[in-house]
XYZ file of C-alpha atoms in Angstrom:
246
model
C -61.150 67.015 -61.781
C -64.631 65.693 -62.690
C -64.178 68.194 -65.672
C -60.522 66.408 -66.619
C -62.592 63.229 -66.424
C -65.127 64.359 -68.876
C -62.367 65.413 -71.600
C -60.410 62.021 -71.019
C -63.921 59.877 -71.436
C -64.607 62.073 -75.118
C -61.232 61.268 -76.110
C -61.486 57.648 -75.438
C -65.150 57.311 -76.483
C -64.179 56.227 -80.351
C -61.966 53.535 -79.273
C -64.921 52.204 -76.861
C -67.351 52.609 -80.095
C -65.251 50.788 -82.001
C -63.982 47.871 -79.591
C -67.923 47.123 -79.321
C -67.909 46.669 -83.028
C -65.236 44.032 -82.982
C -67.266 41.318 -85.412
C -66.869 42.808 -88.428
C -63.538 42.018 -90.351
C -61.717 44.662 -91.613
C -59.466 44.495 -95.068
C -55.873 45.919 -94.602
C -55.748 49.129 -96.019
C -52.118 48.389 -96.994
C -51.608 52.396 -97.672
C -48.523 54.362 -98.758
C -47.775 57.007 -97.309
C -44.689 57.745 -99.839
C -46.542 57.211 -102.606
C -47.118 60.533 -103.831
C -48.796 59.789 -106.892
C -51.689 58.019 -104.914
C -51.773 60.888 -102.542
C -52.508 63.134 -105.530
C -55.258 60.854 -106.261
C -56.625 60.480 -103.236
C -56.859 64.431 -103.109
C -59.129 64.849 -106.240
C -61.092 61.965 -105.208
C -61.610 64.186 -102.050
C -62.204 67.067 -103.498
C -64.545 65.915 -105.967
C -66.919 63.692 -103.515
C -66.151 64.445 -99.962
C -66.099 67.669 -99.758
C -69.392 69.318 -100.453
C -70.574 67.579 -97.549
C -67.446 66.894 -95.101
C -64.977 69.828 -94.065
C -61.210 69.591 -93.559
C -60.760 72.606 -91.735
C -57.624 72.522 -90.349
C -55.317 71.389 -93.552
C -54.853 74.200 -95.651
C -54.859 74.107 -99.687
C -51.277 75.388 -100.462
C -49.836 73.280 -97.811
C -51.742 70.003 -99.670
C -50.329 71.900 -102.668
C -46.742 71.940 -101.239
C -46.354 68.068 -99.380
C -48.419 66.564 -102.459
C -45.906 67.849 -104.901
C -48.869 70.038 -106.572
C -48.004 73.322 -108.540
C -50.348 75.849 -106.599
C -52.005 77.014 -110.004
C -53.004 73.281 -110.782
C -54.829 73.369 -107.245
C -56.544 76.398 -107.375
C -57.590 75.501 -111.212
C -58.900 71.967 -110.112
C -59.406 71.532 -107.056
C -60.988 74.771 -105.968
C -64.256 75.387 -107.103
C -65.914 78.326 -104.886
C -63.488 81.019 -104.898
C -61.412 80.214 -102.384
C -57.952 81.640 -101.657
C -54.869 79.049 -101.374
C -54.131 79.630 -98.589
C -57.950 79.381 -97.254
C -58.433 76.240 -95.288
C -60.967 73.400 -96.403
C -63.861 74.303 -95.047
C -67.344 73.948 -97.032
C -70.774 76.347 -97.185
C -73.206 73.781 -95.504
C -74.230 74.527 -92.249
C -74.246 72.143 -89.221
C -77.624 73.026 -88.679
C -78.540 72.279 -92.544
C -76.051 69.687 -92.637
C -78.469 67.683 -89.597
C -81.430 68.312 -90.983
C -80.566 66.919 -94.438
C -78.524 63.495 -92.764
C -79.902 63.634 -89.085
C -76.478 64.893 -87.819
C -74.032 67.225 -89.007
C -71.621 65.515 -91.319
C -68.103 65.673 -89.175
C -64.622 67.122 -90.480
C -62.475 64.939 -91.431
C -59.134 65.984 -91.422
C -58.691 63.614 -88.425
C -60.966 61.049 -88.929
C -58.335 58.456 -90.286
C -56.222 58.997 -86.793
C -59.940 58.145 -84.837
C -61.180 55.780 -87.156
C -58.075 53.964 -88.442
C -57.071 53.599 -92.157
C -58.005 50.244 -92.140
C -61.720 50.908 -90.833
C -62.428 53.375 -93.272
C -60.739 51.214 -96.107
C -63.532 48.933 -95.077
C -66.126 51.072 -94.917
C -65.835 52.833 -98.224
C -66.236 49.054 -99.621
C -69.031 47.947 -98.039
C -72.139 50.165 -98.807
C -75.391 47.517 -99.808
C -78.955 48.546 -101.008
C -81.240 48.120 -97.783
C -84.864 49.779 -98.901
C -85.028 50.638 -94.887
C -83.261 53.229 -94.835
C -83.518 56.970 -95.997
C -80.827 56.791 -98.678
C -82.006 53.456 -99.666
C -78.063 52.335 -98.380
C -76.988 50.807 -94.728
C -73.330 49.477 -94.138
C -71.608 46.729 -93.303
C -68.721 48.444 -91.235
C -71.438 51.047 -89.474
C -75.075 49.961 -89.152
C -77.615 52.246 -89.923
C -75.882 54.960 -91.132
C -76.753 58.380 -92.403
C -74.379 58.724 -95.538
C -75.607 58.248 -98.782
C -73.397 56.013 -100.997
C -72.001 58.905 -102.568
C -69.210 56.969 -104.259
C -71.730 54.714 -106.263
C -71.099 55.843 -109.537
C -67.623 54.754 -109.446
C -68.723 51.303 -107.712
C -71.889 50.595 -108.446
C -74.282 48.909 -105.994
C -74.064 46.025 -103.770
C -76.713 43.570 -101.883
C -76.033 42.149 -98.548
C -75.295 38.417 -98.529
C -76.561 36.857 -95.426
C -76.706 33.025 -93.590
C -78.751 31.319 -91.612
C -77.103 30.588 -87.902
C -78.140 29.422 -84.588
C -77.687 31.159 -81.592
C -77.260 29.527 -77.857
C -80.687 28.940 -77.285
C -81.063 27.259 -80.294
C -82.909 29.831 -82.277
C -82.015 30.638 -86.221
C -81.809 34.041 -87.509
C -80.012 35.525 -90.516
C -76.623 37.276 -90.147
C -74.891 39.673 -92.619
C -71.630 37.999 -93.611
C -70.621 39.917 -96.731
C -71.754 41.806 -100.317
C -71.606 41.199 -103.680
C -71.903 43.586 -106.440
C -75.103 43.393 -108.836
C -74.616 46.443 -110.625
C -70.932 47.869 -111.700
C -69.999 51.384 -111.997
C -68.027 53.308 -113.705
C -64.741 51.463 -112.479
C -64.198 47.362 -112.161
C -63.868 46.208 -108.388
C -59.701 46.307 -108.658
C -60.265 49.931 -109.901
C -62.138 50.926 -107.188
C -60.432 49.267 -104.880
C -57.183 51.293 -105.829
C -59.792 54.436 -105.952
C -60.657 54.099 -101.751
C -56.586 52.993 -100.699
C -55.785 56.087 -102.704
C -58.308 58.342 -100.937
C -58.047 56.780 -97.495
C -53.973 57.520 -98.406
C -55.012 61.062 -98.486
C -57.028 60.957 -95.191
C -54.428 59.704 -93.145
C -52.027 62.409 -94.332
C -54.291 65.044 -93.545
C -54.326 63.569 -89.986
C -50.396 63.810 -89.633
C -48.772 65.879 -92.231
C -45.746 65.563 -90.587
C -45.317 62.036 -90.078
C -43.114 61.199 -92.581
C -40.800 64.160 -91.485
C -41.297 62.763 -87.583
C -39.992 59.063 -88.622
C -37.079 60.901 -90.528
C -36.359 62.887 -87.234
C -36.854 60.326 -85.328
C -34.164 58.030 -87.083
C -31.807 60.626 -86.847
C -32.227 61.105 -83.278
C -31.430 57.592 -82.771
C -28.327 57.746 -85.083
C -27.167 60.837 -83.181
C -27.803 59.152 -79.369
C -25.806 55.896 -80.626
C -23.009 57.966 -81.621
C -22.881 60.513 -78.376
C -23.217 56.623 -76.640
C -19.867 55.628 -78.053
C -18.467 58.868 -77.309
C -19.638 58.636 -73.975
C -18.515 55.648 -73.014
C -14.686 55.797 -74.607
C -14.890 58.866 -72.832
C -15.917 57.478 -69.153
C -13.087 54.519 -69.691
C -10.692 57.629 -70.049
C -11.357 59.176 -67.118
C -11.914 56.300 -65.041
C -8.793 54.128 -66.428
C -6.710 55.040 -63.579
C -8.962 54.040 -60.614
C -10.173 50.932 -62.071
Protein backbone atom coordinates (compact mmCIF):
# COMPACT_ATOMS: atom_id res chain seq x y z
CA UNK A 1 0.00 0.00 0.00
CA UNK A 2 2.46 2.59 1.37
CA UNK A 3 4.49 1.51 -1.80
CA UNK A 4 1.15 2.28 -4.20
CA UNK A 5 1.19 5.58 -2.32
CA UNK A 6 4.69 6.40 -3.19
CA UNK A 7 4.12 5.74 -7.11
CA UNK A 8 0.74 7.80 -7.03
CA UNK A 9 2.64 10.91 -5.08
CA UNK A 10 5.70 10.73 -8.16
CA UNK A 11 3.06 10.77 -10.63
CA UNK A 12 1.27 13.68 -9.25
CA UNK A 13 4.41 15.55 -8.08
CA UNK A 14 4.68 17.74 -11.57
CA UNK A 15 1.23 18.92 -11.35
CA UNK A 16 1.95 20.01 -7.53
CA UNK A 17 5.34 21.74 -8.96
CA UNK A 18 3.59 23.42 -11.30
CA UNK A 19 0.25 24.55 -9.44
CA UNK A 20 2.88 26.31 -6.96
CA UNK A 21 4.13 28.20 -9.93
CA UNK A 22 0.76 29.61 -10.82
CA UNK A 23 2.04 33.56 -11.21
CA UNK A 24 3.64 33.38 -14.19
CA UNK A 25 1.42 33.79 -17.40
CA UNK A 26 1.76 31.46 -19.92
CA UNK A 27 1.29 32.30 -23.94
CA UNK A 28 -1.03 29.76 -25.75
CA UNK A 29 0.96 27.54 -27.60
CA UNK A 30 -1.85 27.44 -30.20
CA UNK A 31 -0.08 24.11 -31.81
CA UNK A 32 -1.13 21.89 -34.73
CA UNK A 33 -1.04 18.80 -34.45
CA UNK A 34 -2.09 18.23 -38.32
CA UNK A 35 0.21 20.39 -39.50
CA UNK A 36 2.73 18.21 -40.84
CA UNK A 37 4.92 20.62 -42.32
CA UNK A 38 5.55 22.24 -38.80
CA UNK A 39 6.03 18.84 -37.36
CA UNK A 40 8.87 18.36 -39.85
CA UNK A 41 10.24 21.47 -38.54
CA UNK A 42 9.92 21.00 -35.25
CA UNK A 43 11.93 17.62 -35.78
CA UNK A 44 15.16 19.25 -37.22
CA UNK A 45 14.92 21.92 -34.76
CA UNK A 46 15.11 18.89 -32.32
CA UNK A 47 17.53 17.19 -33.74
CA UNK A 48 19.80 19.92 -34.30
CA UNK A 49 19.63 21.58 -30.58
CA UNK A 50 17.96 19.25 -28.22
CA UNK A 51 19.37 16.38 -28.70
CA UNK A 52 23.01 16.28 -27.82
CA UNK A 53 21.96 16.97 -24.47
CA UNK A 54 18.20 15.58 -24.00
CA UNK A 55 17.24 11.87 -25.03
CA UNK A 56 13.97 10.69 -26.59
CA UNK A 57 14.32 7.22 -25.91
CA UNK A 58 11.27 5.74 -26.44
CA UNK A 59 10.20 7.29 -30.09
CA UNK A 60 12.01 5.58 -32.60
CA UNK A 61 13.59 7.30 -35.90
CA UNK A 62 11.70 5.39 -38.70
CA UNK A 63 8.51 5.68 -36.89
CA UNK A 64 9.19 9.84 -36.77
CA UNK A 65 10.18 8.98 -40.35
CA UNK A 66 6.82 7.25 -41.11
CA UNK A 67 3.93 9.70 -39.04
CA UNK A 68 6.07 12.88 -40.18
CA UNK A 69 5.68 11.98 -43.78
CA UNK A 70 9.71 11.71 -43.99
CA UNK A 71 11.38 9.41 -46.70
CA UNK A 72 13.64 7.19 -44.33
CA UNK A 73 16.86 8.09 -46.47
CA UNK A 74 16.18 11.93 -45.86
CA UNK A 75 16.24 10.99 -41.99
CA UNK A 76 19.07 8.98 -41.76
CA UNK A 77 21.00 11.63 -44.18
CA UNK A 78 19.91 14.63 -41.89
CA UNK A 79 18.88 13.92 -39.03
CA UNK A 80 21.22 11.20 -37.91
CA UNK A 81 24.53 12.15 -37.21
CA UNK A 82 26.34 9.25 -35.06
CA UNK A 83 25.72 6.18 -36.89
CA UNK A 84 22.70 5.20 -35.78
CA UNK A 85 20.38 2.60 -37.31
CA UNK A 86 16.62 3.74 -38.23
CA UNK A 87 15.20 1.88 -36.45
CA UNK A 88 17.54 2.75 -33.26
CA UNK A 89 15.65 4.81 -30.78
CA UNK A 90 16.73 8.49 -29.79
CA UNK A 91 18.88 8.07 -27.30
CA UNK A 92 22.24 10.27 -27.00
CA UNK A 93 26.13 9.35 -25.75
CA UNK A 94 26.15 11.64 -22.57
CA UNK A 95 26.00 10.00 -19.49
CA UNK A 96 23.67 10.82 -16.53
CA UNK A 97 26.52 10.90 -14.45
CA UNK A 98 28.43 13.40 -16.99
CA UNK A 99 25.29 14.88 -17.90
CA UNK A 100 25.02 16.13 -13.72
CA UNK A 101 28.19 17.08 -13.39
CA UNK A 102 28.23 19.40 -16.43
CA UNK A 103 24.34 21.03 -15.49
CA UNK A 104 24.01 19.85 -11.75
CA UNK A 105 21.42 17.18 -12.79
CA UNK A 106 21.08 14.89 -15.52
CA UNK A 107 19.31 16.54 -18.39
CA UNK A 108 15.77 14.43 -18.54
CA UNK A 109 14.25 12.63 -21.76
CA UNK A 110 11.91 14.21 -23.27
CA UNK A 111 9.78 12.27 -25.25
CA UNK A 112 7.11 12.95 -22.57
CA UNK A 113 7.88 16.07 -21.27
CA UNK A 114 5.12 18.02 -23.30
CA UNK A 115 2.33 15.48 -21.66
CA UNK A 116 4.06 16.58 -17.90
CA UNK A 117 4.83 19.94 -18.68
CA UNK A 118 2.05 21.05 -21.05
CA UNK A 119 2.57 22.55 -24.58
CA UNK A 120 1.71 25.72 -23.42
CA UNK A 121 4.41 25.79 -20.48
CA UNK A 122 7.11 24.88 -22.58
CA UNK A 123 5.90 27.35 -25.40
CA UNK A 124 6.59 29.77 -22.62
CA UNK A 125 9.58 28.68 -21.51
CA UNK A 126 11.51 28.42 -24.72
CA UNK A 127 10.59 32.35 -24.93
CA UNK A 128 11.62 33.54 -21.92
CA UNK A 129 15.42 32.92 -21.31
CA UNK A 130 17.11 36.62 -19.88
CA UNK A 131 20.87 37.34 -19.16
CA UNK A 132 21.17 37.11 -15.20
CA UNK A 133 25.25 37.28 -14.50
CA UNK A 134 24.18 34.97 -11.27
CA UNK A 135 24.00 32.17 -12.68
CA UNK A 136 26.45 29.51 -14.21
CA UNK A 137 25.32 29.90 -17.83
CA UNK A 138 25.06 33.54 -17.36
CA UNK A 139 20.92 32.74 -18.20
CA UNK A 140 17.89 32.24 -15.48
CA UNK A 141 14.16 31.99 -16.70
CA UNK A 142 11.17 33.47 -16.41
CA UNK A 143 8.89 30.26 -16.59
CA UNK A 144 11.55 28.16 -14.18
CA UNK A 145 13.76 30.10 -11.76
CA UNK A 146 17.15 29.25 -11.47
CA UNK A 147 17.56 26.87 -13.92
CA UNK A 148 20.37 24.72 -15.15
CA UNK A 149 19.93 24.95 -19.07
CA UNK A 150 21.96 27.06 -20.99
CA UNK A 151 20.05 29.18 -23.56
CA UNK A 152 20.96 26.90 -26.16
CA UNK A 153 18.53 28.37 -28.67
CA UNK A 154 20.24 31.91 -28.54
CA UNK A 155 21.59 32.07 -31.78
CA UNK A 156 18.31 31.88 -33.36
CA UNK A 157 16.84 34.48 -30.68
CA UNK A 158 19.28 36.38 -29.45
CA UNK A 159 19.37 37.58 -25.83
CA UNK A 160 16.94 39.09 -23.56
CA UNK A 161 17.10 41.27 -20.12
CA UNK A 162 14.56 40.92 -17.47
CA UNK A 163 12.20 43.89 -17.13
CA UNK A 164 11.21 44.36 -13.60
CA UNK A 165 8.77 46.96 -11.28
CA UNK A 166 8.77 48.26 -8.23
CA UNK A 167 5.65 46.87 -5.92
CA UNK A 168 4.59 46.85 -2.41
CA UNK A 169 3.86 44.00 -0.53
CA UNK A 170 1.26 43.76 2.63
CA UNK A 171 3.43 45.11 5.05
CA UNK A 172 4.13 47.89 3.10
CA UNK A 173 7.60 47.06 1.96
CA UNK A 174 8.85 47.68 -1.91
CA UNK A 175 10.82 45.22 -3.74
CA UNK A 176 11.32 44.60 -7.46
CA UNK A 177 9.35 41.89 -9.31
CA UNK A 178 10.12 40.29 -12.73
CA UNK A 179 7.16 41.10 -14.97
CA UNK A 180 8.53 40.40 -18.44
CA UNK A 181 11.75 40.59 -21.15
CA UNK A 182 12.69 42.43 -23.88
CA UNK A 183 15.16 41.59 -26.45
CA UNK A 184 18.53 43.73 -26.67
CA UNK A 185 20.31 41.68 -28.98
CA UNK A 186 18.53 39.74 -32.12
CA UNK A 187 19.59 36.55 -33.54
CA UNK A 188 19.64 34.97 -36.37
CA UNK A 189 15.70 35.03 -36.76
CA UNK A 190 13.20 38.25 -36.00
CA UNK A 191 10.88 37.61 -32.86
CA UNK A 192 7.77 36.33 -35.33
CA UNK A 193 10.43 33.90 -36.75
CA UNK A 194 11.29 32.53 -33.70
CA UNK A 195 8.24 32.48 -32.40
CA UNK A 196 7.03 30.11 -35.31
CA UNK A 197 10.62 28.28 -34.62
CA UNK A 198 9.46 27.14 -30.64
CA UNK A 199 5.32 26.38 -31.74
CA UNK A 200 6.96 24.29 -34.42
CA UNK A 201 9.31 22.43 -32.05
CA UNK A 202 6.98 22.29 -29.05
CA UNK A 203 4.51 20.75 -32.13
CA UNK A 204 7.03 18.06 -32.32
CA UNK A 205 7.25 17.45 -28.51
CA UNK A 206 3.80 16.88 -27.98
CA UNK A 207 3.67 14.29 -30.76
CA UNK A 208 6.38 12.42 -29.41
CA UNK A 209 4.29 12.25 -26.18
CA UNK A 210 1.18 10.67 -28.04
CA UNK A 211 1.93 9.44 -31.45
CA UNK A 212 -1.25 8.09 -31.66
CA UNK A 213 -3.47 10.78 -30.79
CA UNK A 214 -4.59 11.82 -33.87
CA UNK A 215 -5.44 8.11 -34.77
CA UNK A 216 -7.27 7.88 -31.03
CA UNK A 217 -9.63 11.07 -31.87
CA UNK A 218 -10.28 9.36 -35.35
CA UNK A 219 -11.22 6.09 -33.41
CA UNK A 220 -12.81 7.67 -31.09
CA UNK A 221 -15.31 9.51 -33.53
CA UNK A 222 -16.02 6.45 -35.10
CA UNK A 223 -16.89 4.72 -32.03
CA UNK A 224 -19.38 7.28 -31.37
CA UNK A 225 -20.82 7.12 -34.96
CA UNK A 226 -21.02 3.33 -34.61
CA UNK A 227 -22.85 3.43 -30.81
CA UNK A 228 -25.46 6.11 -32.29
CA UNK A 229 -26.27 3.85 -35.00
CA UNK A 230 -26.46 0.31 -32.90
CA UNK A 231 -28.74 3.06 -30.54
CA UNK A 232 -31.27 3.43 -33.30
CA UNK A 233 -31.13 -0.09 -34.07
CA UNK A 234 -31.65 -0.88 -30.65
CA UNK A 235 -34.33 0.95 -29.89
CA UNK A 236 -36.63 0.27 -33.28
CA UNK A 237 -35.72 -3.02 -32.30
CA UNK A 238 -37.05 -3.00 -28.46
CA UNK A 239 -40.45 -1.13 -29.85
CA UNK A 240 -40.71 -4.41 -32.02
CA UNK A 241 -40.63 -6.71 -29.56
CA UNK A 242 -42.39 -4.91 -27.00
CA UNK A 243 -45.31 -3.46 -29.39
CA UNK A 244 -47.65 -6.05 -28.34
CA UNK A 245 -47.54 -5.69 -24.50
CA UNK A 246 -47.49 -2.05 -24.46
Amino acid sequence: MKKQLFAILLLVSPALALASGGEVHLDKAQIDPTNQESLQRGARTFVNYCLSCHSAKYQRYNRMARDLGIPEDVVIDNLMFTGEKIGDTMEIAMKPADGAQYFGAAPPDLTLVARVRGVDWLYTYLRTFYLDDTRPFGVNNMVFDKVGMPHVLWELQGWQKPVYETVTDHEGHEHQKLVGVELVKQGKLTPAEYDRTVRDLVNFLAYMGEPVKLERQALGVKVLLFLFVLFIITYLLKKEYWKDIH
